[in-house]
Amino acid sequence: MKIGIVCYPTFGGSGVVATELGKALAERGHQVHFVTYNQPARLDLFSENLFYHEVSVSNYPLFDFPPYELALASRLVDVVRFEKLDILHVHYAIPHASAAYMAKQILLTYGIYIPVVTTLHGTDITLVGKDRTFKPVVTFSINQSDGVTAVSENLRNDTYQFFEIQKDIRVIPNFIDLGRFNLKPKDHFKKAIAPAGERIVVHTSNFRKVKRTGDVVRIFAELVKQIPSKLLMVGDGLERSICEQLCRDLNITDNVRFLGKQDAIEEILSVSDLFLMPSQSESFGLAALEAMACKVPVISSDAGGLPELNVDGVTGFLKQVGDVEGMAEKAIYILEDDERLQQFKNNALERAKEFDLANILPIYEKYYSEVIELSRQNV
Ligand code: GMT
């Protein structure tokens, strides 16, 4: 198949899923064309089946708000026509689903019908999408997609609850490349971070409000009172400076390292004993899955799709959003006993294996074929 992929080219979960999916499809022999405004962060390999088409957005001084959606729609028309794509897969509804709809209508004037699959990732539905500024456009463009997928049952249900959707939404969960995300021998790094054999706790995110990074710091502040440990904060975003200040206020700066954005996340996870994800909302929790694949148990909130990934009492624990005390108590429970910690680590990896890329990739391929076939019948 010749597949066009649209996504945000950043470190965000939707961009990561889109890029890893595209890379894996290319490895299976499909021709994959990324149409994005920058080279996707994880598009870091050469393959004869991978192509990158940049969307350049005009910075003409009249525009206070450069029209990205129009530039994307135009580029999609161009790429679909000249590369003769079979299908477009757009990740994150806003504004990718509506840009794809516009491209589809323009392509019809050239006698081309391009089927569009929209994958809903989370905040495009739960935060931004349901805001009335976007709601009519999001509803319309989801209904106009030829196929719609959501990354968890919970996100599927939320979409039906918040929008008037007539389409069937297929759940295809996030996946993990176990070839990349696995426990790596990084003892020298572990010794440098935790010279006295302290436990290592980790959090990775884009430090947006929805991640409740302040809770991460507060949970750790309780934990470190009982168990010698270090906290690694990976990523960057608006809440980072607030968290740094909170660490000073709580007098734990010696035990916390802010590492900023990192490429080799799997190496950091490989030295870690516990992952914290107290998010306000989380459609799936890809960062937690990456941790689990590296044998790191997870203490998370029970928001969104997290219960579909993190099995309470088995791969970690789930607590209500904001229950800092409860999360700290469970973190101590896991970390205070070597044998118990090892059991949780093993369980985390076993669970992660269920989301192996090798299992999820054929589901996408089959879905593309179904959508292409159906759209041919309807033309
Ligand atoms: O987590 C983020 O803030 C990034 C966001 C995105 O859209 O880039 O991630 C969302 O999509 C991921 C991939 O499907 C999911 O694993 C994350 O749970 C989801 N984030 C939220 O729902 C907050």
Coordinates of C-alpha atoms and ligand atoms in Angstrom, one line a residue:
M1 CA 0.0 0.0 0.0
K2 CA 1.0 3.6 -0.4
I3 CA 0.1 5.3 2.8
G4 CA 0.2 9.0 3.7
I5 CA 0.7 9.9 7.4
V6 CA -0.1 13.2 9.0
C7 CA 0.9 13.9 12.6
Y8 CA 2.5 16.5 14.9
P9 CA 6.2 15.9 14.4
T10 CA 7.0 16.6 18.1
F11 CA 7.9 14.2 21.0
G12 CA 4.1 14.1 21.9
G13 CA 2.5 10.7 22.2
S14 CA 0.4 11.0 19.0
G15 CA 3.5 12.0 16.9
V16 CA 5.5 9.1 18.4
V17 CA 2.7 6.5 17.7
A18 CA 2.3 7.9 14.1
T19 CA 6.0 7.8 13.4
E20 CA 6.7 4.4 14.9
L21 CA 3.7 3.0 13.0
G22 CA 5.0 4.6 9.7
K23 CA 8.5 3.1 10.3
A24 CA 7.1 -0.3 11.0
L25 CA 4.8 -0.2 7.9
A26 CA 7.7 0.8 5.7
E27 CA 9.7 -2.2 7.1
R28 CA 6.8 -4.4 6.1
G29 CA 7.2 -3.2 2.5
H30 CA 4.5 -0.5 2.4
Q31 CA 5.5 2.9 0.9
V32 CA 5.0 5.5 3.7
H33 CA 4.8 9.3 3.1
F34 CA 4.9 11.6 6.1
V35 CA 3.3 15.0 5.5
T36 CA 4.3 17.2 8.4
Y37 CA 5.6 20.7 9.2
N38 CA 8.9 19.4 10.5
Q39 CA 10.8 16.1 10.3
P40 CA 9.1 13.9 12.9
A41 CA 11.3 13.6 16.0
R42 CA 11.5 9.8 15.8
L43 CA 11.9 9.6 12.0
D44 CA 15.6 8.9 12.5
L45 CA 16.3 6.2 10.0
F46 CA 16.9 5.7 6.3
S47 CA 14.6 3.3 4.4
E48 CA 13.8 3.2 0.7
N49 CA 10.1 3.1 1.7
L50 CA 10.0 6.2 3.8
F51 CA 9.4 9.7 2.5
Y52 CA 9.0 13.0 4.2
H53 CA 7.1 15.9 2.6
E54 CA 7.4 19.2 4.5
V55 CA 4.4 21.5 4.9
S56 CA 5.7 25.0 4.8
V57 CA 3.3 27.6 6.3
S58 CA 3.4 31.1 4.9
N59 CA 4.6 33.8 7.4
Y60 CA 3.1 36.6 5.3
P61 CA 2.9 39.6 7.7
L62 CA -0.9 40.0 7.3
F63 CA -1.4 36.7 9.1
D64 CA -1.5 37.0 12.9
F65 CA -2.3 33.3 12.8
P66 CA -0.5 31.4 9.9
P67 CA -3.0 29.2 8.1
Y68 CA -1.4 25.8 8.8
E69 CA -4.6 23.8 8.1
L70 CA -4.8 25.2 4.5
A71 CA -1.1 24.7 3.8
L72 CA -1.5 21.1 5.0
A73 CA -4.6 20.5 2.9
S74 CA -2.8 21.9 -0.2
R75 CA 0.3 19.7 0.5
L76 CA -1.9 16.6 0.9
V77 CA -3.6 17.3 -2.5
D78 CA -0.2 17.6 -4.0
V79 CA 1.3 14.4 -2.4
V80 CA -1.8 12.2 -2.9
R81 CA -2.0 13.2 -6.6
F82 CA 1.7 12.8 -7.5
E83 CA 2.6 9.9 -5.2
K84 CA -0.7 8.1 -6.0
L85 CA -1.5 7.3 -2.4
D86 CA -4.0 4.6 -1.5
I87 CA -5.0 6.0 1.9
L88 CA -4.4 8.9 4.3
H89 CA -4.0 8.2 8.0
V90 CA -4.2 11.4 10.1
H91 CA -3.2 11.4 13.8
Y92 CA -4.9 13.8 16.2
A93 CA -8.2 15.2 15.0
I94 CA -7.3 18.9 15.3
P95 CA -6.8 20.2 12.7
H96 CA -5.6 17.1 10.8
A97 CA -9.0 15.5 10.2
S98 CA -10.6 18.7 8.8
A99 CA -7.5 19.4 6.6
A100 CA -7.8 15.8 5.3
Y101 CA -11.5 16.4 4.6
M102 CA -10.7 19.6 2.6
A103 CA -8.0 17.7 0.7
K104 CA -10.4 14.9 -0.1
Q105 CA -13.0 17.3 -1.5
I106 CA -10.4 19.1 -3.7
L107 CA -9.1 15.7 -4.9
L108 CA -12.6 14.7 -6.0
T109 CA -12.4 17.6 -8.5
Y110 CA -9.5 15.7 -10.1
G111 CA -11.5 12.5 -10.1
I112 CA -9.5 11.0 -7.1
Y113 CA -11.2 9.5 -4.1
I114 CA -8.8 9.2 -1.2
P115 CA -10.0 7.3 1.9
V116 CA -9.1 9.0 5.2
V117 CA -8.5 7.2 8.5
T118 CA -8.5 9.5 11.6
T119 CA -6.9 8.3 14.8
L120 CA -8.1 10.0 18.0
H121 CA -5.4 10.2 20.6
G122 CA -6.8 11.9 23.7
T123 CA -6.6 15.6 24.2
D124 CA -8.0 16.2 20.7
I125 CA -11.2 14.8 22.3
T126 CA -11.0 15.2 26.0
L127 CA -9.6 18.7 26.3
V128 CA -9.3 20.7 23.1
G129 CA -11.9 19.0 20.9
K130 CA -14.8 19.3 23.2
D131 CA -14.2 23.0 23.7
R132 CA -17.0 24.8 21.8
T133 CA -14.4 26.6 19.7
F134 CA -13.7 23.4 17.8
K135 CA -16.6 21.1 18.6
P136 CA -18.6 21.5 15.3
V137 CA -15.5 21.0 13.2
V138 CA -14.3 18.0 15.1
T139 CA -17.7 16.3 15.0
F140 CA -18.0 17.0 11.3
S141 CA -14.5 15.8 10.3
I142 CA -14.8 12.6 12.4
N143 CA -18.1 11.8 10.8
Q144 CA -16.6 12.5 7.4
S145 CA -13.6 10.2 7.9
D146 CA -13.8 6.8 6.1
G147 CA -12.4 5.1 9.2
V148 CA -12.0 6.2 12.8
T149 CA -9.8 4.7 15.5
A150 CA -9.3 5.5 19.2
V151 CA -6.4 4.4 21.3
S152 CA -8.6 3.0 24.2
E153 CA -12.1 1.9 25.0
N154 CA -12.3 4.8 27.3
L155 CA -11.5 7.3 24.6
R156 CA -14.0 5.6 22.3
N157 CA -16.7 6.0 24.9
D158 CA -15.7 9.6 25.6
T159 CA -15.9 10.4 21.9
Y160 CA -19.5 9.0 21.7
Q161 CA -20.4 10.9 24.9
F162 CA -19.0 14.3 23.9
F163 CA -19.8 14.4 20.2
E164 CA -22.7 13.3 18.0
I165 CA -20.8 10.6 16.1
Q166 CA -22.5 8.3 13.6
K167 CA -19.3 6.4 12.7
D168 CA -18.1 3.1 14.1
I169 CA -15.0 3.8 16.1
R170 CA -12.4 1.0 16.2
V171 CA -10.2 0.7 19.2
I172 CA -6.6 0.0 18.3
P173 CA -4.4 0.5 21.4
N174 CA -0.9 2.1 21.5
F175 CA 1.9 -0.3 20.9
I176 CA 5.5 -0.8 21.8
D177 CA 8.6 -1.9 19.9
L178 CA 10.1 -4.4 22.3
G179 CA 13.3 -4.4 20.2
R180 CA 14.0 -0.9 21.3
F181 CA 12.3 -0.7 24.7
N182 CA 13.8 -3.4 26.8
L183 CA 15.9 -3.6 29.9
K184 CA 19.5 -2.5 29.0
P185 CA 22.6 -3.0 31.1
K186 CA 23.3 0.6 32.2
D187 CA 24.8 -0.1 35.7
H188 CA 27.4 2.7 35.3
F189 CA 24.6 5.2 34.8
K190 CA 22.6 3.7 37.8
K191 CA 25.7 4.1 40.0
A192 CA 26.2 7.7 38.9
I193 CA 22.6 8.6 39.6
A194 CA 22.2 6.6 42.8
P195 CA 25.7 6.0 44.2
A196 CA 24.4 4.6 47.5
G197 CA 22.0 2.1 45.8
E198 CA 19.0 4.4 46.2
R199 CA 15.8 3.4 44.4
I200 CA 15.3 5.4 41.2
V201 CA 11.8 6.8 40.4
V202 CA 11.1 8.4 37.0
H203 CA 8.5 10.6 35.3
T204 CA 8.5 11.4 31.6
S205 CA 6.1 13.9 30.0
N206 CA 5.6 17.2 28.2
F207 CA 5.0 18.9 31.6
R208 CA 1.6 20.1 30.7
K209 CA -1.0 20.8 33.4
V210 CA -2.9 17.6 32.5
K211 CA 0.2 15.6 33.6
R212 CA -0.1 16.9 37.2
T213 CA 3.7 17.0 37.5
G214 CA 3.3 18.8 40.9
D215 CA 1.8 15.6 42.2
V216 CA 4.9 13.7 41.0
V217 CA 7.1 15.9 43.1
R218 CA 4.7 15.6 46.1
I219 CA 4.5 11.8 45.9
F220 CA 8.3 11.6 45.7
A221 CA 8.6 14.0 48.7
E222 CA 6.6 11.6 50.8
L223 CA 8.4 8.5 49.5
V224 CA 11.9 9.8 50.1
K225 CA 11.1 10.3 53.8
Q226 CA 10.8 6.5 54.1
I227 CA 13.0 5.1 51.3
P228 CA 16.3 6.5 50.1
S229 CA 15.6 7.3 46.5
K230 CA 16.2 9.6 43.6
L231 CA 13.7 11.2 41.1
L232 CA 14.4 11.7 37.4
M233 CA 12.1 14.2 35.7
V234 CA 12.4 13.8 31.9
G235 CA 10.9 16.2 29.4
D236 CA 10.1 19.8 29.2
G237 CA 7.1 22.1 29.2
L238 CA 5.3 24.9 30.9
E239 CA 5.0 23.3 34.4
R240 CA 8.7 22.4 34.7
S241 CA 9.8 25.6 36.4
I242 CA 6.9 25.3 38.8
C243 CA 8.1 21.8 39.7
E244 CA 11.6 23.0 40.2
Q245 CA 10.4 25.6 42.6
L246 CA 8.3 23.0 44.4
C247 CA 11.4 20.8 44.9
R248 CA 13.1 23.8 46.5
D249 CA 10.1 24.5 48.8
L250 CA 10.0 20.8 49.8
N251 CA 13.8 20.7 50.3
I252 CA 14.3 17.7 48.1
T253 CA 16.5 19.2 45.3
D254 CA 19.5 16.9 46.2
N255 CA 17.3 14.0 45.3
V256 CA 15.7 15.3 42.1
R257 CA 17.3 15.7 38.6
F258 CA 15.5 17.5 35.8
L259 CA 17.0 16.0 32.6
G260 CA 15.0 17.9 29.9
K261 CA 14.1 16.3 26.6
Q262 CA 15.9 13.0 26.0
D263 CA 16.1 10.8 22.9
A264 CA 17.3 7.6 24.6
I265 CA 14.4 7.3 27.0
E266 CA 14.8 3.5 27.1
E267 CA 18.3 3.9 28.7
I268 CA 16.8 6.1 31.5
L269 CA 14.0 3.7 32.0
S270 CA 16.4 0.8 32.2
V271 CA 17.9 2.2 35.5
S272 CA 14.5 3.0 37.0
D273 CA 12.5 1.1 39.6
L274 CA 9.2 2.9 39.5
F275 CA 7.3 5.2 37.0
L276 CA 4.9 7.9 38.2
M277 CA 1.9 9.0 36.1
P278 CA -0.6 10.9 38.2
S279 CA -2.3 12.5 35.1
Q280 CA -5.6 14.3 35.3
S281 CA -6.6 12.6 32.0
E282 CA -4.7 10.1 29.9
S283 CA -6.3 8.3 27.0
F284 CA -3.9 5.5 27.0
G285 CA -0.5 6.4 28.6
L286 CA 2.1 5.5 26.1
A287 CA 4.9 6.7 28.4
A288 CA 3.8 4.2 31.0
L289 CA 3.8 1.4 28.4
E290 CA 7.4 2.4 27.5
A291 CA 8.4 2.1 31.1
M292 CA 6.7 -1.3 31.6
A293 CA 8.5 -2.7 28.6
C294 CA 11.7 -1.8 30.4
K295 CA 10.4 -3.7 33.5
V296 CA 9.4 -0.6 35.4
P297 CA 6.1 -0.9 37.4
V298 CA 3.7 2.1 37.4
I299 CA 1.9 4.1 40.0
S300 CA -0.8 6.0 38.1
S301 CA -4.1 7.7 38.4
D302 CA -7.2 5.8 37.4
A303 CA -8.0 8.4 34.7
G304 CA -9.1 7.7 31.2
G305 CA -7.6 4.6 29.6
L306 CA -5.0 4.0 32.3
P307 CA -6.9 1.1 33.8
E308 CA -6.8 -0.7 30.4
L309 CA -3.0 -0.7 30.7
N310 CA -1.9 -0.6 34.3
V311 CA -3.3 -3.6 36.2
D312 CA -4.0 -2.6 39.8
G313 CA -1.9 -4.6 42.3
V314 CA -0.1 -6.5 39.4
T315 CA 1.9 -4.1 37.2
G316 CA 1.6 -1.3 39.8
F317 CA -1.3 0.6 41.4
L318 CA -4.1 2.9 40.3
K319 CA -5.3 5.7 42.6
Q320 CA -7.9 8.5 42.2
V321 CA -6.6 11.6 40.5
G322 CA -5.0 13.8 43.2
D323 CA -4.6 11.1 45.8
V324 CA -0.9 12.0 46.5
E325 CA -0.9 10.2 49.8
G326 CA -2.4 7.0 48.4
M327 CA 0.1 7.0 45.5
A328 CA 3.0 7.6 47.9
E329 CA 1.8 4.8 50.1
K330 CA 1.7 2.3 47.2
A331 CA 5.1 3.5 45.9
I332 CA 6.6 2.7 49.3
Y333 CA 4.9 -0.7 49.3
I334 CA 6.5 -1.6 46.0
L335 CA 9.9 -0.2 46.7
E336 CA 10.4 -1.3 50.3
D337 CA 10.9 -5.0 49.5
D338 CA 13.4 -6.4 46.9
E339 CA 11.4 -9.5 46.1
R340 CA 8.1 -7.7 45.8
L341 CA 9.7 -5.1 43.6
Q342 CA 11.1 -7.8 41.3
Q343 CA 7.7 -9.4 41.0
F344 CA 6.1 -6.1 40.0
K345 CA 8.9 -5.6 37.5
N346 CA 8.3 -9.0 35.9
N347 CA 4.6 -8.4 35.8
A348 CA 5.1 -5.0 34.1
L349 CA 7.1 -6.6 31.3
E350 CA 4.6 -9.4 30.8
R351 CA 1.7 -6.9 30.5
A352 CA 3.8 -4.7 28.0
K353 CA 4.2 -7.8 25.8
E354 CA 0.5 -7.8 25.1
F355 CA 1.0 -4.4 23.3
D356 CA 3.9 -5.6 21.2
L357 CA 4.1 -3.8 17.8
A358 CA 4.1 -7.2 16.1
N359 CA 0.5 -7.8 17.4
I360 CA -0.8 -4.3 16.7
L361 CA 0.7 -3.7 13.2
P362 CA -1.4 -6.3 11.4
I363 CA -4.5 -4.8 13.0
Y364 CA -3.8 -1.5 11.3
E365 CA -2.9 -3.2 8.0
K366 CA -6.2 -5.1 8.1
Y367 CA -8.1 -1.9 9.0
Y368 CA -6.6 0.0 6.1
S369 CA -7.6 -2.8 3.6
E370 CA -11.1 -2.8 5.0
V371 CA -11.4 1.0 4.7
I372 CA -10.0 1.1 1.1
E373 CA -12.3 -1.8 0.1
L374 CA -15.4 -0.1 1.6
S375 CA -14.6 3.2 0.0
R376 CA -14.2 1.6 -3.4
Q377 CA -17.6 0.0 -3.0
N378 CA -19.1 3.4 -2.1
V379 CA -17.6 5.4 -4.9
Ligands
GMT1 O1 0.3 12.9 26.5 C1 0.4 13.9 25.8 O2 0.2 15.0 26.3 C2 0.6 13.9 24.3 C3 -0.6 13.4 23.6 C4 -0.5 13.6 22.2 O3 -1.6 13.6 21.6 O4 0.5 13.8 21.5 O5 -0.7 12.0 24.0 C5 -2.0 11.4 23.9 O6 -1.8 10.4 22.9 C6 -0.9 9.3 23.3 C7 -0.7 8.4 22.1 O7 -1.9 7.8 21.6 C8 -1.5 8.6 24.5 O8 -0.8 7.5 24.9 C9 -1.6 9.6 25.6 O9 -2.3 9.0 26.7 C10 -2.5 10.8 25.2 N1 -2.4 11.9 26.2 C11 -3.5 12.2 26.9 O10 -4.6 11.7 26.7 C12 -3.3 13.3 27.9

